[in-house]
Amino acid sequence: EAHNLVDTAYKQMEKSISAYTMKAAIDNVNPEGKSSTRWKGQLIFVAQKVDSLKGIIDDLIKLASGCKETVDTLFQELEFNVSNRFDPSAKYSEKYIIYNLTEEYGVFLNEINMLMSGINALIIKLNKISLELRSYNGDTEDFSETIIQIDSFIESLNTILTLLNLLTQEQDSNWVYWQEGVFRNNGEFELIIYGSPIDISKNLVDTFFGCVNHCILTSATLRVDESFDYFFSRTGLDNIEIEKVYSGIYPSPFYFEDQVKYFQYSGSNGQDPALQASLIYNLHKKHNKRILVLFTSRYALNNVYQELRKKPDSRGLPIFAQLRGSSRHAIIQGMHRKKNGILLGTNTFWEGIDLPGELLEILILAKLPFGVPSEPVTKAYSNLLQSLDKNPFIDFNVPECVIKFRQGFGRLIRTTKDVGVFFVMDERVVRKRYGTSFSDSIPVRMEPFSNLNEIRI
């Protein structure tokens, strides 16, 4: 759907390298690599046919092994240098923004250049093999598969060279760079180096909209405050290079005022896990209908889950929670089987799931789904807006959150026959000035409550 266009474009344009990905690409070229049996067989065959290629296997093993050792040396030094930035006990992988590539990686320039030289030597050797095979006097048809394989290897190695250059040396003021530290289950630390455009709109104009004659973008959540302005600015559709942009609004076939009741928490501390667990428990006991609760983090979900487990007869509660290691498919299947199931979900359940009719009749949003402000692209884009004398919170964070908020609400009513109850437990909707952007985006009159006893369904 079109509301995901910007995020999808960011994912497409984002670049990354790590020791693991580089060694995997180099290992593919090594005839002694873990999955190189077929490749080694091809080389044995061509060496028997073309005299000048005798000894080629030993050459590739030597060059690939040298490259892998250089990768290990580079990343061991990098990881030693940055290890104090990352906490092994952190719940999630941490990200550290790099503001100056020269300051960060200049000290490792010798190791980086050695690696690039080693990869270049490997590419030269592969090109030489390819040239020998293409100029063979006999039938080259037998070599076609090997030549295609060599071209593939050269492409992947050139990609590594390009990424090393882009992410450690050629700084672009329109990009943001960061490192991510990941601690594996076996205790091993992996460093991943990233880069991404800060404002994706120009990329969308140049590489997408500028390359198609016609394009239709559709979604139920493209407008914020009844305007397409935010969507146009994020996608570049407000760019003067895009000559003809038409927008249309097509009313929903649903009768929301008749189909939905919207209860908005207006008390204090709506994020209290005990309060949210009590709401879920009371609704379950009183109405015995399927409930979906959407959270913005696994941490918050787990806290409410633990509080529900303290309730009377908690073992009998049909809870399907998106805990670590759980299957999204199994959770949805569980909701289909239980007529009074309670689904606790995070990000992947805010959109893209369809539970019509009795499969979902009570929806609870535990918190407004604001993005993480410390995310590198989010922070960099906010800084860009600030430099343009705009308010990052009002002009970026709130519109993004409203779109996701409306997507969450969209889980409740899927057909003209559906009826349901919608709860929002974040009191900022009624306490903050920007809260009207959220309440006005829901096509139902809001009923505030500050006490669970006030709820009348």
Short mmCIF file of C-alpha atoms in Angstrom, two decimals:
data_model
loop_
_atom_site.label_atom_id
_atom_site.label_comp_id
_atom_site.label_asym_id
_atom_site.label_seq_id
_atom_site.Cartn_x
_atom_site.Cartn_y
_atom_site.Cartn_z
CA GLU A 1 0.00 0.00 0.00
CA ALA A 2 1.14 3.52 -0.80
CA HIS A 3 1.60 4.60 2.82
CA ASN A 4 4.54 2.15 2.93
CA LEU A 5 6.23 3.59 -0.17
CA VAL A 6 8.66 5.83 1.73
CA ASP A 7 9.76 3.12 4.19
CA THR A 8 10.18 0.63 1.35
CA ALA A 9 12.30 3.13 -0.59
CA TYR A 10 14.52 3.69 2.46
CA LYS A 11 15.05 -0.06 2.80
CA GLN A 12 15.93 -0.32 -0.91
CA MET A 13 18.44 2.55 -0.76
CA GLU A 14 20.04 1.61 2.57
CA LYS A 15 23.54 0.16 2.27
CA SER A 16 25.43 -2.05 4.74
CA ILE A 17 28.55 -4.15 5.12
CA SER A 18 29.82 -6.51 7.80
CA ALA A 19 32.59 -9.04 8.20
CA TYR A 20 30.05 -11.84 7.75
CA THR A 21 28.65 -10.60 4.41
CA MET A 22 32.09 -9.82 3.00
CA LYS A 23 33.59 -13.16 4.01
CA ALA A 24 30.56 -14.99 2.58
CA ALA A 25 31.09 -13.32 -0.81
CA ILE A 26 34.83 -14.06 -0.74
CA ASP A 27 34.20 -17.63 0.43
CA ASN A 28 32.03 -18.27 -2.63
CA VAL A 29 35.06 -17.61 -4.86
CA ASN A 30 37.31 -19.89 -2.81
CA PRO A 31 37.30 -23.42 -4.36
CA GLU A 32 37.73 -24.75 -0.82
CA GLY A 33 34.74 -22.76 0.47
CA LYS A 34 31.88 -24.41 2.38
CA SER A 35 29.51 -24.44 -0.59
CA SER A 36 32.01 -24.40 -3.46
CA THR A 37 31.99 -28.07 -4.49
CA ARG A 38 30.35 -27.34 -7.86
CA TRP A 39 32.60 -24.32 -8.47
CA LYS A 40 35.72 -26.40 -7.72
CA GLY A 41 34.50 -29.06 -10.14
CA GLN A 42 34.08 -26.44 -12.86
CA LEU A 43 37.63 -25.18 -12.28
CA ILE A 44 39.10 -28.71 -12.43
CA PHE A 45 37.29 -29.21 -15.74
CA VAL A 46 38.49 -25.95 -17.35
CA ALA A 47 42.06 -26.46 -16.08
CA GLN A 48 42.13 -29.80 -17.88
CA LYS A 49 40.96 -28.17 -21.11
CA VAL A 50 43.01 -24.94 -20.99
CA ASP A 51 46.70 -25.40 -20.20
CA SER A 52 47.23 -21.79 -19.12
CA LEU A 53 44.75 -22.28 -16.26
CA LYS A 54 46.68 -25.06 -14.51
CA GLY A 55 47.30 -24.04 -10.91
CA ILE A 56 44.32 -21.68 -10.96
CA ILE A 57 42.65 -23.43 -8.00
CA ASP A 58 45.70 -22.88 -5.79
CA ASP A 59 45.87 -19.22 -6.87
CA LEU A 60 42.20 -18.60 -5.98
CA ILE A 61 42.51 -20.38 -2.62
CA LYS A 62 45.53 -18.27 -1.74
CA LEU A 63 43.96 -14.95 -2.81
CA ALA A 64 40.57 -15.67 -1.15
CA SER A 65 42.20 -16.84 2.09
CA GLY A 66 44.31 -13.67 2.17
CA CYS A 67 41.21 -11.49 1.67
CA LYS A 68 39.33 -13.25 4.49
CA GLU A 69 42.27 -12.76 6.84
CA THR A 70 42.35 -9.04 5.97
CA VAL A 71 38.59 -8.79 6.65
CA ASP A 72 39.11 -10.43 10.05
CA THR A 73 42.01 -8.09 10.87
CA LEU A 74 40.04 -4.99 9.86
CA PHE A 75 36.90 -5.90 11.79
CA GLN A 76 38.75 -7.13 14.86
CA GLU A 77 40.41 -3.71 15.09
CA LEU A 78 37.13 -1.92 14.37
CA GLU A 79 35.25 -3.94 16.97
CA PHE A 80 37.97 -3.41 19.58
CA ASN A 81 37.81 0.34 18.89
CA VAL A 82 33.99 0.62 19.22
CA SER A 83 33.18 -2.11 21.78
CA ASN A 84 32.56 0.45 24.55
CA ARG A 85 29.70 1.95 22.50
CA PHE A 86 27.53 -1.14 22.76
CA ASP A 87 26.03 -2.83 25.80
CA PRO A 88 25.90 -6.66 25.79
CA SER A 89 22.93 -6.55 28.18
CA ALA A 90 20.84 -4.20 25.99
CA LYS A 91 17.39 -5.56 25.08
CA TYR A 92 17.79 -4.50 21.44
CA SER A 93 20.72 -4.01 19.08
CA GLU A 94 22.15 -0.51 19.49
CA LYS A 95 22.94 2.03 16.77
CA TYR A 96 25.66 4.67 16.86
CA ILE A 97 25.65 7.54 14.36
CA ILE A 98 28.93 8.38 12.61
CA TYR A 99 29.10 12.09 11.78
CA ASN A 100 32.57 12.12 10.19
CA LEU A 101 33.78 9.12 8.17
CA THR A 102 37.38 10.36 8.02
CA GLU A 103 37.59 10.74 11.80
CA GLU A 104 35.97 7.34 12.36
CA TYR A 105 37.72 5.20 9.73
CA GLY A 106 40.82 7.21 8.78
CA VAL A 107 42.91 5.37 11.37
CA PHE A 108 41.98 2.08 9.64
CA LEU A 109 42.75 3.36 6.13
CA ASN A 110 45.76 1.05 5.75
CA GLU A 111 43.67 -2.06 6.55
CA ILE A 112 40.82 -0.86 4.31
CA ASN A 113 43.21 -0.26 1.41
CA MET A 114 44.83 -3.67 1.96
CA LEU A 115 41.41 -5.31 1.79
CA MET A 116 40.47 -3.39 -1.35
CA SER A 117 43.78 -4.35 -2.96
CA GLY A 118 43.21 -8.01 -2.08
CA ILE A 119 39.70 -7.98 -3.54
CA ASN A 120 40.95 -6.21 -6.65
CA ALA A 121 43.61 -8.93 -7.08
CA LEU A 122 40.87 -11.54 -6.82
CA ILE A 123 38.79 -9.70 -9.46
CA ILE A 124 41.82 -9.44 -11.77
CA LYS A 125 42.42 -13.19 -11.43
CA LEU A 126 38.75 -13.97 -12.18
CA ASN A 127 38.80 -11.66 -15.20
CA LYS A 128 41.92 -13.43 -16.46
CA ILE A 129 40.19 -16.83 -16.17
CA SER A 130 37.15 -15.47 -17.99
CA LEU A 131 39.30 -14.00 -20.76
CA GLU A 132 41.17 -17.29 -21.23
CA LEU A 133 37.91 -19.21 -21.50
CA ARG A 134 36.33 -16.75 -23.93
CA SER A 135 39.40 -16.83 -26.20
CA TYR A 136 39.76 -20.63 -26.15
CA ASN A 137 40.23 -22.04 -29.67
CA GLY A 138 37.98 -25.04 -29.11
CA ASP A 139 34.28 -25.25 -28.30
CA THR A 140 33.52 -22.58 -25.62
CA GLU A 141 29.98 -23.88 -25.10
CA ASP A 142 31.32 -26.15 -22.32
CA PHE A 143 32.53 -23.06 -20.46
CA SER A 144 29.32 -20.97 -20.60
CA GLU A 145 28.16 -21.89 -17.09
CA THR A 146 31.62 -21.19 -15.64
CA ILE A 147 31.81 -17.80 -17.39
CA ILE A 148 28.37 -16.83 -16.00
CA GLN A 149 29.49 -17.91 -12.53
CA ILE A 150 32.68 -15.82 -12.80
CA ASP A 151 30.66 -12.75 -13.88
CA SER A 152 28.46 -13.21 -10.81
CA PHE A 153 31.47 -13.43 -8.50
CA ILE A 154 33.05 -10.32 -10.02
CA GLU A 155 29.77 -8.40 -9.57
CA SER A 156 29.48 -9.33 -5.88
CA LEU A 157 33.16 -8.45 -5.22
CA ASN A 158 32.76 -5.10 -6.99
CA THR A 159 29.74 -4.45 -4.78
CA ILE A 160 31.93 -4.94 -1.70
CA LEU A 161 34.48 -2.45 -3.06
CA THR A 162 31.72 0.08 -3.77
CA LEU A 163 30.21 -0.34 -0.30
CA LEU A 164 33.58 -0.03 1.45
CA ASN A 165 34.13 3.22 -0.42
CA LEU A 166 30.62 4.58 0.19
CA LEU A 167 30.41 3.70 3.87
CA THR A 168 33.94 4.42 5.12
CA GLN A 169 35.45 7.06 2.83
CA GLU A 170 33.19 8.95 0.41
CA GLN A 171 31.02 10.95 2.82
CA ASP A 172 27.86 12.44 1.30
CA SER A 173 26.20 15.30 3.20
CA ASN A 174 22.80 13.99 2.08
CA TRP A 175 23.39 10.64 3.80
CA VAL A 176 23.44 9.46 7.40
CA TYR A 177 25.95 6.81 8.54
CA TRP A 178 25.85 4.56 11.57
CA GLN A 179 27.15 1.39 13.20
CA GLU A 180 25.01 -1.35 14.71
CA GLY A 181 26.34 -3.68 17.36
CA VAL A 182 24.75 -7.12 17.57
CA PHE A 183 25.53 -9.63 20.31
CA ARG A 184 24.77 -13.15 19.15
CA ASN A 185 23.40 -15.90 21.41
CA ASN A 186 26.86 -17.48 21.56
CA GLY A 187 28.27 -14.23 22.96
CA GLU A 188 29.98 -13.20 19.72
CA PHE A 189 29.85 -9.51 18.80
CA GLU A 190 29.10 -8.45 15.22
CA LEU A 191 29.59 -4.93 13.91
CA ILE A 192 27.51 -3.82 10.91
CA ILE A 193 28.25 -0.55 9.09
CA TYR A 194 25.29 1.29 7.51
CA GLY A 195 24.46 4.28 5.36
CA SER A 196 21.19 5.70 4.03
CA PRO A 197 19.87 8.81 2.26
CA ILE A 198 18.40 11.25 4.77
CA ASP A 199 15.55 12.53 2.57
CA ILE A 200 14.32 9.79 0.24
CA SER A 201 12.01 12.06 -1.78
CA LYS A 202 14.69 13.01 -4.35
CA ASN A 203 15.56 9.33 -4.86
CA LEU A 204 11.89 8.53 -5.44
CA VAL A 205 11.57 11.34 -8.00
CA ASP A 206 14.80 10.37 -9.84
CA THR A 207 14.57 6.59 -9.80
CA PHE A 208 10.84 5.89 -9.60
CA PHE A 209 8.37 8.64 -10.50
CA GLY A 210 10.69 10.06 -13.17
CA CYS A 211 10.87 6.64 -14.87
CA VAL A 212 7.17 5.83 -15.21
CA ASN A 213 4.53 7.46 -17.40
CA HIS A 214 1.62 6.79 -15.06
CA CYS A 215 1.34 5.68 -11.46
CA ILE A 216 -1.62 5.14 -9.13
CA LEU A 217 -0.95 5.24 -5.37
CA THR A 218 -3.72 3.99 -3.09
CA SER A 219 -4.14 3.57 0.65
CA ALA A 220 -6.72 4.35 3.31
CA THR A 221 -4.14 6.32 5.31
CA LEU A 222 -2.44 8.82 2.98
CA ARG A 223 -3.94 11.97 4.49
CA VAL A 224 -2.99 13.70 7.72
CA ASP A 225 -5.28 16.47 9.04
CA GLU A 226 -7.41 15.90 5.91
CA SER A 227 -4.53 16.86 3.63
CA PHE A 228 -2.16 15.04 1.24
CA ASP A 229 0.59 17.62 1.85
CA TYR A 230 2.65 15.44 4.18
CA PHE A 231 2.54 12.44 1.83
CA PHE A 232 3.46 14.62 -1.15
CA SER A 233 6.45 16.13 0.67
CA ARG A 234 7.78 12.74 1.84
CA THR A 235 7.48 11.13 -1.59
CA GLY A 236 8.67 14.13 -3.62
CA LEU A 237 5.33 14.48 -5.39
CA ASP A 238 5.42 18.20 -4.50
CA ASN A 239 8.63 18.51 -6.57
CA ILE A 240 8.40 20.86 -9.57
CA GLU A 241 9.88 18.07 -11.74
CA ILE A 242 6.63 16.13 -11.29
CA GLU A 243 4.23 18.01 -13.54
CA LYS A 244 0.86 16.32 -13.09
CA VAL A 245 -0.27 15.00 -9.73
CA TYR A 246 -3.96 14.38 -9.14
CA SER A 247 -5.48 13.37 -5.82
CA GLY A 248 -8.87 11.94 -5.02
CA ILE A 249 -10.78 11.01 -1.89
CA TYR A 250 -13.21 8.11 -2.04
CA PRO A 251 -15.55 7.73 0.96
CA SER A 252 -15.46 4.55 3.00
CA PRO A 253 -18.34 2.11 2.49
CA PHE A 254 -18.48 1.62 6.28
CA TYR A 255 -20.93 3.36 8.62
CA PHE A 256 -18.40 3.95 11.38
CA GLU A 257 -20.70 5.89 13.73
CA ASP A 258 -23.07 2.91 13.75
CA GLN A 259 -20.37 0.23 13.72
CA VAL A 260 -17.78 1.52 16.24
CA LYS A 261 -17.64 2.90 19.76
CA TYR A 262 -14.43 4.84 20.53
CA PHE A 263 -13.33 5.05 24.18
CA GLN A 264 -10.40 7.37 24.87
CA TYR A 265 -8.53 7.16 28.19
CA SER A 266 -8.26 10.63 29.75
CA GLY A 267 -6.88 9.78 33.19
CA SER A 268 -3.21 9.64 34.20
CA ASN A 269 -0.54 7.00 33.62
CA GLY A 270 -2.39 5.12 30.90
CA GLN A 271 0.81 3.18 30.21
CA ASP A 272 0.65 1.41 33.58
CA PRO A 273 0.84 -2.33 32.74
CA ALA A 274 -1.45 -3.19 35.68
CA LEU A 275 -4.11 -0.73 34.43
CA GLN A 276 -3.94 -2.06 30.86
CA ALA A 277 -4.06 -5.67 32.08
CA SER A 278 -7.13 -4.85 34.18
CA LEU A 279 -8.90 -3.33 31.18
CA ILE A 280 -8.17 -6.42 29.07
CA TYR A 281 -9.17 -8.81 31.85
CA ASN A 282 -12.42 -6.99 32.67
CA LEU A 283 -13.45 -6.76 29.01
CA HIS A 284 -12.70 -10.45 28.55
CA LYS A 285 -14.71 -11.52 31.59
CA LYS A 286 -17.62 -9.21 30.91
CA HIS A 287 -18.01 -9.55 27.12
CA ASN A 288 -16.21 -12.81 26.25
CA LYS A 289 -15.26 -11.53 22.77
CA ARG A 290 -12.04 -11.63 20.79
CA ILE A 291 -9.64 -8.82 21.77
CA LEU A 292 -6.61 -7.45 19.92
CA VAL A 293 -4.15 -5.29 21.89
CA LEU A 294 -1.51 -3.43 19.90
CA PHE A 295 1.74 -2.39 21.59
CA THR A 296 4.66 -0.28 20.36
CA SER A 297 7.35 -2.48 21.94
CA ARG A 298 7.88 -6.07 22.97
CA TYR A 299 8.96 -4.79 26.39
CA ALA A 300 5.57 -3.12 27.04
CA LEU A 301 3.75 -6.18 25.71
CA ASN A 302 5.66 -8.49 28.03
CA ASN A 303 4.91 -6.30 31.07
CA VAL A 304 1.17 -6.44 30.40
CA TYR A 305 1.39 -10.17 29.69
CA GLN A 306 3.03 -10.72 33.11
CA GLU A 307 0.29 -8.67 34.80
CA LEU A 308 -2.40 -10.73 33.07
CA ARG A 309 -0.74 -13.89 34.40
CA LYS A 310 -1.28 -12.57 37.94
CA LYS A 311 -5.07 -12.40 37.45
CA PRO A 312 -7.45 -14.98 38.96
CA ASP A 313 -7.78 -18.09 36.77
CA SER A 314 -4.99 -16.69 34.56
CA ARG A 315 -4.13 -20.17 33.32
CA GLY A 316 -7.51 -20.29 31.63
CA LEU A 317 -7.04 -17.01 29.77
CA PRO A 318 -6.77 -17.70 26.00
CA ILE A 319 -3.79 -15.36 25.49
CA PHE A 320 -1.90 -15.39 22.20
CA ALA A 321 1.10 -13.13 22.80
CA GLN A 322 3.84 -12.09 20.40
CA LEU A 323 6.61 -13.08 22.79
CA ARG A 324 10.17 -13.79 21.68
CA GLY A 325 10.25 -16.81 19.37
CA SER A 326 6.49 -16.90 18.80
CA SER A 327 5.02 -17.47 15.35
CA ARG A 328 2.80 -14.74 13.85
CA HIS A 329 0.93 -17.37 11.85
CA ALA A 330 0.33 -19.57 14.93
CA ILE A 331 -0.93 -16.56 16.90
CA ILE A 332 -3.51 -15.69 14.22
CA GLN A 333 -4.55 -19.33 13.94
CA GLY A 334 -5.07 -19.37 17.70
CA MET A 335 -7.41 -16.39 17.42
CA HIS A 336 -9.41 -18.25 14.78
CA ARG A 337 -9.82 -21.27 17.07
CA LYS A 338 -10.76 -19.42 20.29
CA LYS A 339 -14.01 -17.45 20.28
CA ASN A 340 -12.75 -15.29 23.16
CA GLY A 341 -9.04 -15.12 22.29
CA ILE A 342 -6.80 -12.27 23.48
CA LEU A 343 -4.08 -11.34 20.98
CA LEU A 344 -1.17 -9.22 22.23
CA GLY A 345 0.84 -7.95 19.25
CA THR A 346 3.55 -5.45 18.35
CA ASN A 347 4.61 -3.75 15.10
CA THR A 348 3.76 -6.53 12.64
CA PHE A 349 0.12 -6.60 13.82
CA TRP A 350 -0.57 -2.88 13.31
CA GLU A 351 -1.33 -3.54 9.64
CA GLY A 352 -1.71 -6.37 7.16
CA ILE A 353 -3.92 -8.67 9.25
CA ASP A 354 -7.57 -9.31 8.43
CA LEU A 355 -9.89 -10.44 11.26
CA PRO A 356 -13.42 -9.67 10.04
CA GLY A 357 -16.68 -10.18 11.91
CA GLU A 358 -16.46 -12.06 15.21
CA LEU A 359 -12.75 -12.69 14.71
CA LEU A 360 -12.19 -9.23 16.25
CA GLU A 361 -14.68 -7.10 18.15
CA ILE A 362 -12.54 -5.23 20.69
CA LEU A 363 -9.37 -3.35 19.71
CA ILE A 364 -7.04 -1.66 22.22
CA LEU A 365 -4.13 0.61 21.29
CA ALA A 366 -1.81 0.61 24.29
CA LYS A 367 0.22 3.64 23.22
CA LEU A 368 0.55 6.12 20.35
CA PRO A 369 2.96 4.51 17.86
CA PHE A 370 5.62 7.22 17.68
CA GLY A 371 8.88 6.20 16.00
CA VAL A 372 12.10 5.85 17.98
CA PRO A 373 13.69 9.36 17.88
CA SER A 374 17.21 7.94 18.20
CA GLU A 375 16.89 5.85 15.01
CA PRO A 376 19.64 7.20 12.71
CA VAL A 377 17.44 8.05 9.71
CA THR A 378 14.71 9.52 11.95
CA LYS A 379 17.23 11.65 13.84
CA ALA A 380 18.99 12.80 10.67
CA TYR A 381 15.70 13.71 8.96
CA SER A 382 14.58 15.60 12.08
CA ASN A 383 17.87 17.54 12.04
CA LEU A 384 17.33 18.32 8.35
CA LEU A 385 13.86 19.74 9.06
CA GLN A 386 15.24 21.78 11.94
CA SER A 387 17.87 23.28 9.63
CA LEU A 388 14.98 24.35 7.36
CA ASP A 389 13.27 26.12 10.31
CA LYS A 390 10.59 23.45 10.58
CA ASN A 391 9.35 21.69 13.69
CA PRO A 392 10.46 18.01 13.41
CA PHE A 393 7.91 16.82 15.95
CA ILE A 394 4.87 18.51 14.40
CA ASP A 395 5.99 18.25 10.77
CA PHE A 396 7.36 14.69 10.88
CA ASN A 397 6.87 12.66 14.07
CA VAL A 398 3.17 13.43 14.51
CA PRO A 399 2.13 12.80 10.85
CA GLU A 400 4.07 9.51 10.77
CA CYS A 401 2.42 8.44 14.01
CA VAL A 402 -1.08 9.43 12.80
CA ILE A 403 -0.67 7.23 9.71
CA LYS A 404 0.30 4.21 11.81
CA PHE A 405 -2.42 5.01 14.36
CA ARG A 406 -5.04 4.93 11.59
CA GLN A 407 -3.59 1.67 10.30
CA GLY A 408 -4.03 0.20 13.76
CA PHE A 409 -7.65 1.39 13.90
CA GLY A 410 -8.17 -0.19 10.48
CA ARG A 411 -7.83 -3.68 12.01
CA LEU A 412 -11.26 -3.37 13.65
CA ILE A 413 -13.83 -2.83 10.88
CA ARG A 414 -13.24 -4.99 7.81
CA THR A 415 -16.77 -5.30 6.34
CA THR A 416 -20.03 -3.34 6.36
CA LYS A 417 -21.46 -5.87 8.83
CA ASP A 418 -18.66 -5.63 11.43
CA VAL A 419 -19.22 -3.96 14.79
CA GLY A 420 -16.56 -3.26 17.38
CA VAL A 421 -15.22 -1.25 20.29
CA PHE A 422 -12.03 0.84 20.02
CA PHE A 423 -9.92 1.81 23.05
CA VAL A 424 -6.92 4.15 23.12
CA MET A 425 -4.98 4.10 26.41
CA ASP A 426 -2.63 7.01 25.62
CA GLU A 427 -3.97 10.10 27.40
CA ARG A 428 -1.86 12.44 25.22
CA VAL A 429 -4.72 12.31 22.69
CA VAL A 430 -6.80 14.49 25.04
CA ARG A 431 -4.03 16.22 27.01
CA LYS A 432 -1.75 17.47 24.22
CA ARG A 433 -2.58 20.05 21.58
CA TYR A 434 -1.41 17.70 18.81
CA GLY A 435 -3.81 15.04 20.13
CA THR A 436 -6.61 16.32 17.88
CA SER A 437 -4.62 15.07 14.87
CA PHE A 438 -5.24 11.57 16.24
CA SER A 439 -8.81 11.87 17.51
CA ASP A 440 -9.93 13.70 14.33
CA SER A 441 -8.41 10.94 12.18
CA ILE A 442 -10.89 8.44 13.63
CA PRO A 443 -14.34 8.76 11.96
CA VAL A 444 -16.17 8.20 15.25
CA ARG A 445 -17.03 10.53 18.13
CA MET A 446 -14.68 10.03 21.07
CA GLU A 447 -15.98 9.05 24.54
CA PRO A 448 -13.39 9.96 27.21
CA PHE A 449 -13.03 7.85 30.36
CA SER A 450 -10.66 8.02 33.32
CA ASN A 451 -11.92 5.02 35.25
CA LEU A 452 -12.65 1.49 34.06
CA ASN A 453 -16.05 1.63 35.79
CA GLU A 454 -17.14 4.45 33.43
CA ILE A 455 -17.04 2.18 30.36
CA ARG A 456 -20.48 1.39 28.99
CA ILE A 457 -20.45 -0.73 25.86
#
